Coordinates of C-alpha atoms in Angstrom, one line a residue:
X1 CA -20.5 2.9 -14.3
X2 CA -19.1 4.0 -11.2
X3 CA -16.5 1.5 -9.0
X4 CA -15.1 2.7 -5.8
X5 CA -11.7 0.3 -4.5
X6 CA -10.5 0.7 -1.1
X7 CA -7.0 -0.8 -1.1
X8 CA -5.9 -2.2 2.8
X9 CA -2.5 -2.2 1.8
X10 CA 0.8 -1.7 3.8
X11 CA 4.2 0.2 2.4
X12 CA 6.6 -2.6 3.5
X13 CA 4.6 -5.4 1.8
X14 CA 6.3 -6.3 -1.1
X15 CA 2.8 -7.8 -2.6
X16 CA 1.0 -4.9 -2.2
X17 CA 3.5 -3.0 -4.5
X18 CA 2.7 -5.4 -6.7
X19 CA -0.7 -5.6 -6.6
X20 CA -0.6 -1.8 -6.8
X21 CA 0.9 -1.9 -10.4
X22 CA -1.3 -4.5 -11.6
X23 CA -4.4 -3.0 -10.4
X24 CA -3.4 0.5 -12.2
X25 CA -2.6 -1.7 -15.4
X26 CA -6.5 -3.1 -14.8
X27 CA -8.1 0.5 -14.2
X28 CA -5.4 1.9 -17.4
X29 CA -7.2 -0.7 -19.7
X30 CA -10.6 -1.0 -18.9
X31 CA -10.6 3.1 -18.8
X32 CA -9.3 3.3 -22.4
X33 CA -12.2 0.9 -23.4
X34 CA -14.5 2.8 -21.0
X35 CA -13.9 6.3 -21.0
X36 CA -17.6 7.2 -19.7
X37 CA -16.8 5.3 -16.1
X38 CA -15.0 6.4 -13.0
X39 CA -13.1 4.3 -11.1
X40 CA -12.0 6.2 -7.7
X41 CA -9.3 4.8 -5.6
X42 CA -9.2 5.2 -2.0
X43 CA -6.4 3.7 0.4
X44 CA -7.2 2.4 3.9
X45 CA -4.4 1.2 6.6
X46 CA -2.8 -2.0 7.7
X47 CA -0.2 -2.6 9.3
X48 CA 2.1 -6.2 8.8
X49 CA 3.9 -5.0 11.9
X50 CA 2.1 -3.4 14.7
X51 CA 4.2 -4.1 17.7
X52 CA 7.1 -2.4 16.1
X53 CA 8.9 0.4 18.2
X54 CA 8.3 3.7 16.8
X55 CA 11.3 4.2 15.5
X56 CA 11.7 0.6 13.8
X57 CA 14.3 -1.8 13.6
X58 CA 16.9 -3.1 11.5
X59 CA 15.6 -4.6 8.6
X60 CA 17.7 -8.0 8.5
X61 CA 17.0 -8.8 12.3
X62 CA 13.5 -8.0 11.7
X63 CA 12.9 -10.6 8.7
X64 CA 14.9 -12.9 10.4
X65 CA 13.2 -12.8 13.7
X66 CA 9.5 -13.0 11.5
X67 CA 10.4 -15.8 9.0
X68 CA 13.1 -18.4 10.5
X69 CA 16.4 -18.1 9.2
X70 CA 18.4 -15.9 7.2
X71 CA 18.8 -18.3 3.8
X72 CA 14.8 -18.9 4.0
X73 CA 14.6 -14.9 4.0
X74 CA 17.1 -14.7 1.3
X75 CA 15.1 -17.3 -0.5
X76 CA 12.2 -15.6 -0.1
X77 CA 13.0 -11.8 -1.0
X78 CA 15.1 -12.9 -4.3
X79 CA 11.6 -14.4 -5.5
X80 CA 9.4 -11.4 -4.3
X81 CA 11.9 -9.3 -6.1
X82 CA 12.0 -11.6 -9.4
X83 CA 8.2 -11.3 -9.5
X84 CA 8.1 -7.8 -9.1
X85 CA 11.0 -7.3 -12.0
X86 CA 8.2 -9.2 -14.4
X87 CA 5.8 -6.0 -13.2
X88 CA 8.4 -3.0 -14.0
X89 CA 9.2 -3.1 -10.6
X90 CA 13.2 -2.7 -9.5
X91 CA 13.6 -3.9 -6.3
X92 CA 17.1 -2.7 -4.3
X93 CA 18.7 -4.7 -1.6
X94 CA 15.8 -5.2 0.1
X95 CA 17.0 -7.6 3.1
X96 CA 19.5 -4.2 3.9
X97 CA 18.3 -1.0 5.8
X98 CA 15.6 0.0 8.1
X99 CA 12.0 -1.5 9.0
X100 CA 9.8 1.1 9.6
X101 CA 6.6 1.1 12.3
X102 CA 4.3 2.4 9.4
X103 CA 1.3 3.7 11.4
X104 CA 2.6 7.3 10.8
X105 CA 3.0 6.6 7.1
X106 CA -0.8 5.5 7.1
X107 CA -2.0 8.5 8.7
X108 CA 0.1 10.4 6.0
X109 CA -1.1 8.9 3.2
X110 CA -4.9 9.7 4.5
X111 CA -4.0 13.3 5.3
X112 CA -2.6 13.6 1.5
X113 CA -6.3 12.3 0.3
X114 CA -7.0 15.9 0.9
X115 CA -4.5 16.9 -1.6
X116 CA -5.8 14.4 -4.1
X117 CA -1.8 12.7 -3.6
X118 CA -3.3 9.1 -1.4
X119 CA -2.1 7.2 -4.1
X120 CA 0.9 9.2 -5.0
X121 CA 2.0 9.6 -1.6
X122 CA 1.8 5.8 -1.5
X123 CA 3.9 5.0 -4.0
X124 CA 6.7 7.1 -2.8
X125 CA 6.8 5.4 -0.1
X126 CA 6.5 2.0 -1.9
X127 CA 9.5 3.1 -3.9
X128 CA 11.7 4.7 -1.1
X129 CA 11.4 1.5 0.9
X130 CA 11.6 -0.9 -1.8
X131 CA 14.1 0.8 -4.5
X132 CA 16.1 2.8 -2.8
X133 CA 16.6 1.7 0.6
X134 CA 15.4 4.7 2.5
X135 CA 14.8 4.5 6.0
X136 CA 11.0 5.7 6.4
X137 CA 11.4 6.2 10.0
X138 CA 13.4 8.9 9.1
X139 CA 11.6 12.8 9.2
X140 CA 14.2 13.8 6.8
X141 CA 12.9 10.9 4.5
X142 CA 9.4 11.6 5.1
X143 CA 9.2 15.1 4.5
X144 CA 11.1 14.7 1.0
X145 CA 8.5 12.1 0.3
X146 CA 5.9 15.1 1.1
X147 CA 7.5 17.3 -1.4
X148 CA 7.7 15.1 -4.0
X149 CA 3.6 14.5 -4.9
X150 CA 3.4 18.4 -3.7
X151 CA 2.5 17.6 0.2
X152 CA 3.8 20.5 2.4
X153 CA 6.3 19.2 4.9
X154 CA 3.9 20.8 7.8
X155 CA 2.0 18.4 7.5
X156 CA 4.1 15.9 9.4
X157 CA 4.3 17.5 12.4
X158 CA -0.3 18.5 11.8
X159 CA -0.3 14.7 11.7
X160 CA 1.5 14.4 14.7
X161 CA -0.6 16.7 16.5
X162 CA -3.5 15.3 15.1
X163 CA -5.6 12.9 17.7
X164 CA -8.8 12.4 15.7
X165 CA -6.8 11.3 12.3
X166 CA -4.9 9.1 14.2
X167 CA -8.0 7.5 16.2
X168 CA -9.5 7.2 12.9
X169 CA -6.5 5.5 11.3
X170 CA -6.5 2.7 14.1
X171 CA -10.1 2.6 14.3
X172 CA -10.6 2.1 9.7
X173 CA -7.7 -1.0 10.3
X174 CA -9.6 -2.8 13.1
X175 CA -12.7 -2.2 11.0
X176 CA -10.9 -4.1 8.2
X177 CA -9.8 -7.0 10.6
X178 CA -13.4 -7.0 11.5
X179 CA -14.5 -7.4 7.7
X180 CA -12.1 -10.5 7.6
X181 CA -9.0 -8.3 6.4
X182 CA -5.8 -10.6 7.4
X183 CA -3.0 -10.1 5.3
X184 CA -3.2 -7.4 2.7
X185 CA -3.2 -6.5 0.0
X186 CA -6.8 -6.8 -0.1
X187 CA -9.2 -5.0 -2.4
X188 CA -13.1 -4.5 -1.7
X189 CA -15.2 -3.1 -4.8
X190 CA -18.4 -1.1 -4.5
X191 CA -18.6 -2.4 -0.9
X192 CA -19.1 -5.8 -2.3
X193 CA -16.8 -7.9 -4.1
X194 CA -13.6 -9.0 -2.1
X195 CA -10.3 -9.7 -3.7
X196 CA -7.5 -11.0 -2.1
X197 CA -3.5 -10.6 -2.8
X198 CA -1.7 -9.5 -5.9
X199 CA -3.7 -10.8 -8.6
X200 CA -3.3 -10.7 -12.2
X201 CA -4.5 -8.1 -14.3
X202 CA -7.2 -10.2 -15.5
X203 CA -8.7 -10.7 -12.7
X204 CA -9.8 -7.4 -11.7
X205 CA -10.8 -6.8 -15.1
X206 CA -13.2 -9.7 -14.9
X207 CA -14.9 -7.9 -11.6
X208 CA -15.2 -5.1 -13.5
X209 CA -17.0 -7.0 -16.0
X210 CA -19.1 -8.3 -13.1
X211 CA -19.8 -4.8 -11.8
X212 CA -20.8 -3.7 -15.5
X213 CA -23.0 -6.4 -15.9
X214 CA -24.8 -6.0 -12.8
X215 CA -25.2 -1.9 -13.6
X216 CA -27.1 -2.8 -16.0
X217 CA -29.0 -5.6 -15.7

């Protein structure tokens, strides 16, 4: 059997880190069981905050200004981060720092598909923002990012430059919006199942079951 997932996900959404983890314990699993399938990952763009400036904001105002008040946020991030502890996850102080406008970071992580590093290039990001603080909007930040699945650091500026990877960035997020993609993460399976938000492990391994049983039926 072969699956194809494309992830809409966004780096600054806690859940999607999440649901990252558990759907890599879903694809670990069912491959050790499964060695003659292929599961192939690809990662499409979203963006929580679109109207960002280009160089982001601070991370407190931001969260306050989105969600009410400052204990509600506090609230709210101390259970994110509990969660994500339960899912080998080590969240920093994630209420400090920088909020990044991510479109670059998208484009990025589509560029490094040609690398094989989507996925890698994602979680350094994921990590950066939510571990260890780092400001994303930084080029300093970005490019050590690059380094680290292997990316050369030209390709920051490349991306920059890069008109038709950007159009297509903007136009494979309105194309998700269009598919009913509203908050992320959200996961579509050979084109046809739809799974929304960080579920459990379980759960993708029963649409796995579901694909399997429909190959061959």
């Amino acid at each position: 059997m072969e699956t194809s997932i494309s992830i809409y996900s966004d780096v600054v959404c806690p859940w999607c880190y999440i649901g990252k983890k558990r759907l890599e314990k879903a694809i670990e699993s069912w491959e050790s069981n499964h060695p003659e399938d292929k599961i192939v990952v690809e990662w499409k763009p979203f963006q929580l905050n679109p109207d960002l400036p280009e160089q982001g904001e601070d991370r407190e105002a931001h969260m306050v200004r989105k969600f009410g008040s400052l204990d509600r946020v506090k609230m709210m991030t101390q259970r994110v981060s509990d969660i994500a502890k339960e899912d080998g996850i080590q969240f920093g102080e994630i209420l400090q720092g920088h909020q990044p406008n991510t479109f670059l970071l998208h484009a990025l992580i589509r560029k490094a598909r040609n690398y094989g590093k989507e996925g890698e290039l994602a979680e350094v990001f994921f990590q950066k923002f939510f571990s260890e603080g780092k400001n994303l909007s930084d080029d300093s930040i970005i490019q050590e990012s690059l380094t680290q699945v292997g990316v050369p650091i030209s390709e920051l500026e490349e991306v920059r430059k890069d008109p038709s990877l950007l159009t297509q960035i903007e136009t494979e997020e309105n194309e998700g919006k269009m598919l009913g993609v509203t908050g992320v993460p959200f996961y579509i399976f050979n084109e046809k199942y739809a799974v929304s938000g960080a579920q459990p492990v379980d759960l993708f391994l029963q649409v796995f079951d579901k694909l399997q049983s429909e190959t061959g039926a």
